[in-house]
mmCIF file of C-alpha atoms in Angstrom:
data_model
loop_
_atom_site.group_PDB
_atom_site.id
_atom_site.type_symbol
_atom_site.label_atom_id
_atom_site.label_comp_id
_atom_site.label_asym_id
_atom_site.label_seq_id
_atom_site.Cartn_x
_atom_site.Cartn_y
_atom_site.Cartn_z
ATOM 1 C CA MET A 1 166.391 90.706 -2.615
ATOM 2 C CA SER A 2 169.290 89.793 -4.762
ATOM 3 C CA SER A 3 171.682 90.102 -1.707
ATOM 4 C CA ALA A 4 170.065 87.153 0.133
ATOM 5 C CA PHE A 5 170.809 84.677 -2.575
ATOM 6 C CA GLU A 6 174.021 85.994 -3.770
ATOM 7 C CA PRO A 7 177.188 84.480 -2.590
ATOM 8 C CA SER A 8 178.279 86.038 0.557
ATOM 9 C CA LEU A 9 181.451 87.788 0.927
ATOM 10 C CA SER A 10 182.762 84.968 3.122
ATOM 11 C CA THR A 11 182.712 82.583 0.163
ATOM 12 C CA SER A 12 184.465 84.912 -2.075
ATOM 13 C CA ARG A 13 188.151 84.861 -2.201
ATOM 14 C CA PRO A 14 189.421 87.162 0.461
ATOM 15 C CA PRO A 15 191.758 89.785 -0.397
ATOM 16 C CA LEU A 16 195.322 89.156 0.342
ATOM 17 C CA GLY A 17 196.441 90.333 3.777
ATOM 18 C CA GLY A 18 192.927 90.227 5.337
ATOM 19 C CA PRO A 19 191.359 87.792 8.017
ATOM 20 C CA SER A 20 191.149 83.994 7.295
ATOM 21 C CA ILE A 21 188.010 82.155 6.469
ATOM 22 C CA ALA A 22 188.145 80.160 9.781
ATOM 23 C CA ASP A 23 188.189 83.397 11.619
ATOM 24 C CA THR A 24 185.147 84.485 9.831
ATOM 25 C CA LEU A 25 183.220 81.230 10.630
ATOM 26 C CA PRO A 26 180.611 81.417 13.347
ATOM 27 C CA ASN A 27 181.640 80.090 16.830
ATOM 28 C CA ILE A 28 179.688 76.822 17.328
ATOM 29 C CA ASN A 29 179.890 75.190 20.843
ATOM 30 C CA PHE A 30 179.296 71.396 20.618
ATOM 31 C CA GLY A 31 179.760 70.804 24.497
ATOM 32 C CA PHE A 32 182.693 68.371 24.262
ATOM 33 C CA ASP A 33 183.975 69.354 27.694
ATOM 34 C CA GLU A 34 180.597 68.839 29.248
ATOM 35 C CA LEU A 35 180.249 65.553 27.391
ATOM 36 C CA ARG A 36 183.699 64.490 28.565
ATOM 37 C CA ASP A 37 182.831 65.442 32.143
ATOM 38 C CA ARG A 38 179.557 63.591 31.927
ATOM 39 C CA MET A 39 181.314 60.551 30.467
ATOM 40 C CA ALA A 40 183.877 60.696 33.276
ATOM 41 C CA LYS A 41 181.122 60.946 35.857
ATOM 42 C CA PHE A 42 179.257 58.089 34.183
ATOM 43 C CA THR A 43 182.402 56.027 34.109
ATOM 44 C CA ALA A 44 182.983 56.751 37.786
ATOM 45 C CA ARG A 45 179.388 55.857 38.611
ATOM 46 C CA PHE A 46 179.630 52.744 36.460
ATOM 47 C CA ASP A 47 182.883 51.722 38.104
ATOM 48 C CA ALA A 48 181.346 52.380 41.505
ATOM 49 C CA PHE A 49 178.314 50.335 40.473
ATOM 50 C CA ILE A 50 180.546 47.522 39.272
ATOM 51 C CA GLU A 51 182.625 47.728 42.469
ATOM 52 C CA GLN A 52 179.494 47.696 44.611
ATOM 53 C CA GLY A 53 178.163 44.782 42.601
ATOM 54 C CA ARG A 54 181.439 42.923 43.000
ATOM 55 C CA LYS A 55 181.453 43.661 46.731
ATOM 56 C CA ARG A 56 177.830 42.583 46.973
ATOM 57 C CA VAL A 57 178.603 39.383 45.089
ATOM 58 C CA LEU A 58 181.615 38.783 47.333
ATOM 59 C CA GLU A 59 179.529 39.507 50.432
ATOM 60 C CA GLU A 60 176.733 37.264 49.212
ATOM 61 C CA ARG A 61 179.233 34.553 48.360
ATOM 62 C CA ASN A 62 180.897 34.908 51.776
ATOM 63 C CA GLN A 63 177.498 34.955 53.424
ATOM 64 C CA PHE A 64 176.561 31.857 51.439
ATOM 65 C CA ARG A 65 179.774 30.158 52.521
ATOM 66 C CA MET A 66 179.087 31.195 56.121
ATOM 67 C CA ASN A 67 175.545 29.856 55.843
ATOM 68 C CA VAL A 68 176.857 26.629 54.345
ATOM 69 C CA ALA A 69 179.485 26.407 57.125
ATOM 70 C CA GLU A 70 176.809 27.072 59.751
ATOM 71 C CA LEU A 71 174.586 24.423 58.197
ATOM 72 C CA GLN A 72 177.485 21.994 58.146
ATOM 73 C CA GLU A 73 178.284 22.850 61.773
ATOM 74 C CA ASP A 74 174.619 22.449 62.694
ATOM 75 C CA GLN A 75 174.593 19.135 60.859
ATOM 76 C CA ARG A 76 177.762 18.046 62.650
ATOM 77 C CA MET A 77 176.333 19.092 66.024
ATOM 78 C CA LYS A 78 173.051 17.313 65.296
ATOM 79 C CA LYS A 79 174.992 14.233 64.229
ATOM 80 C CA LYS A 80 176.983 14.430 67.444
ATOM 81 C CA ASP A 81 173.770 14.898 69.450
ATOM 82 C CA ILE A 82 172.329 11.870 67.658
ATOM 83 C CA GLU A 83 175.447 9.851 68.511
ATOM 84 C CA ILE A 84 175.220 10.968 72.164
ATOM 85 C CA LEU A 85 171.545 10.050 72.272
ATOM 86 C CA GLN A 86 172.328 6.707 70.659
ATOM 87 C CA LEU A 87 175.072 6.115 73.212
ATOM 88 C CA LYS A 88 172.716 7.055 76.042
ATOM 89 C CA THR A 89 170.083 4.767 74.556
ATOM 90 C CA ASN A 90 172.565 1.887 74.375
ATOM 91 C CA THR A 91 173.716 2.599 77.930
ATOM 92 C CA TYR A 92 170.131 2.721 79.132
ATOM 93 C CA GLN A 93 169.348 -0.553 77.362
ATOM 94 C CA GLN A 94 172.453 -2.155 78.877
ATOM 95 C CA THR A 95 171.471 -0.814 82.309
ATOM 96 C CA MET A 96 167.965 -2.194 81.898
ATOM 97 C CA ALA A 97 169.359 -5.567 80.819
ATOM 98 C CA LYS A 98 171.772 -5.559 83.774
ATOM 99 C CA GLU A 99 168.993 -4.638 86.207
ATOM 100 C CA ALA A 100 166.820 -7.370 84.747
ATOM 101 C CA ALA A 101 169.654 -9.876 85.186
ATOM 102 C CA GLU A 102 170.246 -8.640 88.749
ATOM 103 C CA THR A 103 166.534 -8.955 89.441
ATOM 104 C CA ARG A 104 166.567 -12.539 88.223
ATOM 105 C CA GLU A 105 169.651 -13.253 90.328
ATOM 106 C CA MET A 106 168.010 -11.697 93.398
ATOM 107 C CA GLN A 107 164.878 -13.744 92.827
ATOM 108 C CA SER A 108 166.988 -16.877 92.451
ATOM 109 C CA ALA A 109 168.936 -15.972 95.594
ATOM 110 C CA ILE A 110 165.694 -15.341 97.488
ATOM 111 C CA ALA A 111 164.362 -18.706 96.351
ATOM 112 C CA GLU A 112 167.623 -20.380 97.405
ATOM 113 C CA LEU A 113 167.568 -18.617 100.787
ATOM 114 C CA THR A 114 163.966 -19.642 101.267
ATOM 115 C CA ALA A 115 164.818 -23.257 100.498
ATOM 116 C CA GLN A 116 167.863 -23.034 102.763
ATOM 117 C CA ARG A 117 165.716 -21.589 105.553
ATOM 118 C CA ASP A 118 163.268 -24.460 105.167
ATOM 119 C CA ARG A 119 166.120 -26.987 105.239
ATOM 120 C CA GLN A 120 167.622 -25.325 108.305
ATOM 121 C CA ALA A 121 164.237 -25.296 110.019
ATOM 122 C CA ALA A 122 163.888 -29.019 109.322
ATOM 123 C CA ALA A 123 167.461 -29.612 110.522
ATOM 124 C CA ARG A 124 166.742 -27.516 113.630
ATOM 125 C CA ASP A 125 163.695 -29.579 114.435
ATOM 126 C CA ALA A 126 165.661 -32.789 113.901
ATOM 127 C CA LEU A 127 168.480 -31.412 116.049
ATOM 128 C CA LYS A 128 166.032 -30.487 118.792
ATOM 129 C CA GLU A 129 164.704 -34.026 118.741
ATOM 130 C CA GLN A 130 168.259 -35.391 118.788
ATOM 131 C CA ILE A 131 169.162 -33.090 121.693
ATOM 132 C CA ALA A 132 166.108 -34.232 123.581
ATOM 133 C CA ALA A 133 167.036 -37.878 122.966
ATOM 134 C CA THR A 134 170.630 -37.185 123.988
ATOM 135 C CA GLN A 135 169.441 -35.420 127.109
ATOM 136 C CA ARG A 136 167.311 -38.400 127.998
ATOM 137 C CA GLU A 137 170.286 -40.682 127.479
ATOM 138 C CA ILE A 138 172.470 -38.368 129.588
ATOM 139 C CA ASP A 139 169.882 -38.347 132.338
ATOM 140 C CA ALA A 140 169.772 -42.129 132.244
ATOM 141 C CA ARG A 141 173.565 -42.362 132.378
ATOM 142 C CA LEU A 142 173.738 -39.845 135.208
ATOM 143 C CA ALA A 143 171.200 -41.852 137.129
ATOM 144 C CA ALA A 144 173.217 -45.000 136.510
ATOM 145 C CA GLN A 145 176.409 -43.185 137.495
ATOM 146 C CA ARG A 146 174.813 -41.895 140.678
ATOM 147 C CA ALA A 147 173.666 -45.382 141.490
ATOM 148 C CA HIS A 148 177.140 -46.726 140.757
ATOM 149 C CA GLN A 149 178.703 -43.963 142.823
ATOM 150 C CA ALA A 150 176.358 -44.782 145.656
ATOM 151 C CA GLN A 151 177.402 -48.398 145.345
ATOM 152 C CA LEU A 152 181.076 -47.412 145.401
ATOM 153 C CA GLU A 153 180.506 -45.203 148.398
ATOM 154 C CA ALA A 154 178.759 -48.036 150.144
ATOM 155 C CA GLN A 155 181.689 -50.328 149.403
ATOM 156 C CA ALA A 156 184.205 -47.636 150.340
ATOM 157 C CA ARG A 157 182.876 -47.333 153.848
ATOM 158 C CA PHE A 158 184.833 -50.427 154.743
ATOM 159 C CA ASN A 159 188.123 -48.955 153.365
ATOM 160 C CA VAL A 160 187.708 -45.303 154.382
ATOM 161 C CA PRO A 161 190.684 -45.140 156.764
ATOM 162 C CA GLU A 162 193.105 -46.714 154.276
ATOM 163 C CA LEU A 163 191.723 -44.694 151.335
ATOM 164 C CA ASP A 164 191.954 -41.446 153.297
ATOM 165 C CA PHE A 165 195.529 -42.286 154.110
ATOM 166 C CA TRP A 166 196.559 -42.676 150.460
ATOM 167 C CA VAL A 167 194.482 -39.702 149.295
ATOM 168 C CA THR A 168 196.353 -37.545 151.801
ATOM 169 C CA ASN A 169 199.795 -38.942 151.242
ATOM 170 C CA LEU A 170 199.589 -39.098 147.454
ATOM 171 C CA CYS A 171 197.915 -35.652 147.159
ATOM 172 C CA MET A 172 195.078 -37.222 145.252
ATOM 173 C CA ARG A 173 191.318 -37.104 144.919
ATOM 174 C CA ILE A 174 188.840 -39.479 143.317
ATOM 175 C CA GLU A 175 186.074 -38.341 140.952
ATOM 176 C CA GLY A 176 183.497 -39.913 138.741
ATOM 177 C CA ALA A 177 184.533 -40.195 135.069
ATOM 178 C CA GLY A 178 181.007 -39.726 133.728
ATOM 179 C CA VAL A 179 180.898 -43.312 132.459
ATOM 180 C CA GLU A 180 179.782 -46.409 134.307
ATOM 181 C CA ASP A 181 182.599 -48.640 135.634
ATOM 182 C CA ARG A 182 185.170 -45.836 135.433
ATOM 183 C CA LEU A 183 186.890 -43.765 138.126
ATOM 184 C CA LYS A 184 189.017 -40.679 137.692
ATOM 185 C CA PHE A 185 192.082 -40.199 139.929
ATOM 186 C CA VAL A 186 193.415 -36.621 140.021
ATOM 187 C CA TYR A 187 196.897 -35.839 141.439
ATOM 188 C CA THR A 188 198.409 -32.547 142.542
ATOM 189 C CA HIS A 189 201.952 -31.665 143.685
ATOM 190 C CA VAL A 190 203.464 -33.624 140.804
ATOM 191 C CA ASP A 191 205.108 -30.616 139.106
ATOM 192 C CA GLU A 192 207.976 -29.097 141.088
ATOM 193 C CA LYS A 193 207.425 -25.710 139.405
ATOM 194 C CA ASN A 194 203.658 -25.615 139.879
ATOM 195 C CA TRP A 195 202.178 -27.576 142.806
ATOM 196 C CA GLU A 196 198.663 -26.705 141.672
ATOM 197 C CA ARG A 197 199.084 -28.357 138.285
ATOM 198 C CA GLU A 198 196.969 -31.474 137.996
ATOM 199 C CA ALA A 199 197.574 -34.888 136.428
ATOM 200 C CA TRP A 200 194.884 -37.531 136.102
ATOM 201 C CA PHE A 201 194.008 -40.900 134.685
ATOM 202 C CA GLU A 202 190.790 -42.860 134.253
ATOM 203 C CA LEU A 203 190.630 -46.408 135.565
ATOM 204 C CA CYS A 204 188.252 -48.903 133.971
ATOM 205 C CA THR A 205 186.965 -51.425 136.506
ATOM 206 C CA GLY A 206 184.331 -53.134 134.370
ATOM 207 C CA GLY A 207 186.532 -56.040 133.245
ATOM 208 C CA ARG A 208 188.393 -58.723 135.086
ATOM 209 C CA ASP A 209 191.626 -56.734 134.926
ATOM 210 C CA TYR A 210 192.161 -53.084 135.625
ATOM 211 C CA ASP A 211 192.809 -50.863 132.575
ATOM 212 C CA VAL A 212 193.827 -47.223 132.091
ATOM 213 C CA ARG A 213 191.975 -45.687 129.139
ATOM 214 C CA HIS A 214 192.859 -41.963 129.332
ATOM 215 C CA CYS A 215 195.446 -39.847 131.136
ATOM 216 C CA ARG A 216 196.793 -36.317 131.136
ATOM 217 C CA PRO A 217 199.575 -35.589 130.549
ATOM 218 C CA LYS A 218 200.244 -38.344 128.042
ATOM 219 C CA LEU A 219 202.325 -41.231 129.329
ATOM 220 C CA GLU A 220 204.228 -43.913 127.475
ATOM 221 C CA ARG A 221 201.910 -46.854 127.006
ATOM 222 C CA ASP A 222 204.603 -49.405 127.739
ATOM 223 C CA LYS A 223 205.290 -47.939 131.188
ATOM 224 C CA VAL A 224 201.563 -47.839 131.966
ATOM 225 C CA GLU A 225 201.236 -51.479 130.870
ATOM 226 C CA ARG A 226 204.021 -52.516 133.232
ATOM 227 C CA VAL A 227 202.261 -50.815 136.146
ATOM 228 C CA LEU A 228 198.976 -52.501 135.185
ATOM 229 C CA GLU A 229 200.672 -55.899 135.054
ATOM 230 C CA ARG A 230 201.854 -55.545 138.663
ATOM 231 C CA VAL A 231 198.434 -54.309 139.794
ATOM 232 C CA ASN A 232 196.545 -57.109 138.059
ATOM 233 C CA GLU A 233 198.926 -59.652 139.566
ATOM 234 C CA THR A 234 198.635 -58.363 143.139
ATOM 235 C CA ARG A 235 195.121 -56.884 142.853
ATOM 236 C CA GLU A 236 196.320 -54.057 145.130
ATOM 237 C CA LEU A 237 194.999 -50.712 144.042
ATOM 238 C CA VAL A 238 197.637 -48.822 145.992
ATOM 239 C CA THR A 239 200.288 -50.242 143.658
ATOM 240 C CA LEU A 240 198.475 -48.601 140.735
ATOM 241 C CA LEU A 241 198.055 -45.275 142.537
ATOM 242 C CA LYS A 242 201.708 -45.062 143.532
ATOM 243 C CA GLY A 243 202.989 -46.300 140.162
ATOM 244 C CA MET A 244 200.864 -43.797 138.149
ATOM 245 C CA ARG A 245 201.967 -40.928 140.402
ATOM 246 C CA GLU A 246 205.607 -41.849 139.822
ATOM 247 C CA LEU A 247 205.011 -41.859 136.050
ATOM 248 C CA PHE A 248 203.388 -38.412 136.195
ATOM 249 C CA VAL A 249 206.232 -37.002 138.274
ATOM 250 C CA GLU A 250 208.738 -38.419 135.816
ATOM 251 C CA ALA A 251 206.817 -37.020 132.820
ATOM 252 C CA MET A 252 206.716 -33.485 134.264
ATOM 253 C CA ARG A 253 210.426 -33.269 135.062
ATOM 254 C CA PRO A 254 212.255 -30.822 132.762
#
């Protein structure tokens, strides 16, 4: 009993030359190596956790930036679509306004054409009436001309031999001029280069003196007046016929 409470031999001073007290202590294992290994593993897991968290934060931040960029792009595209739609709307409104203006112009043009048609119809009717009146006047003049021609033919019966002589010798024919008191004398063989070419003049017999109103080709009026003076003095028609032929021949010489 007394040995349990008595100081042990390990607490007593060891004898010189024997084992040390540390050697005599019991071997206690506190697990420092295991703790160090566990701490290292924890540190590695913690670092991995931190790295994963950092990567996740970076990924989320990048994803957020991508989402923001996509939203901005979507907003830009929608804004562009809105601008395109606005442009199309403006173009459509301009087209509608232009078509409305063209419609008004067409209606105005139709109204103008309708009025023009009515005016032309009225002018046509007036022209028809004028043509009918002119035709009646022409018929009356033709009747008068035929009567005058018949009178001339009746008078010419007495001078047929002499007239035939000059018609043949002067290469000439006599026609009606279409107007009362006028005769047309047509010459051929006056142009040395073209015997078929014709020259003519119209003689007015309605007045006291003979007068030449028209001729082709044109002749100098002074020369024609001189011929008329001789004819009106002598009252011989042959003088006029020969004098006018000489003037035509002279006018057609090159």
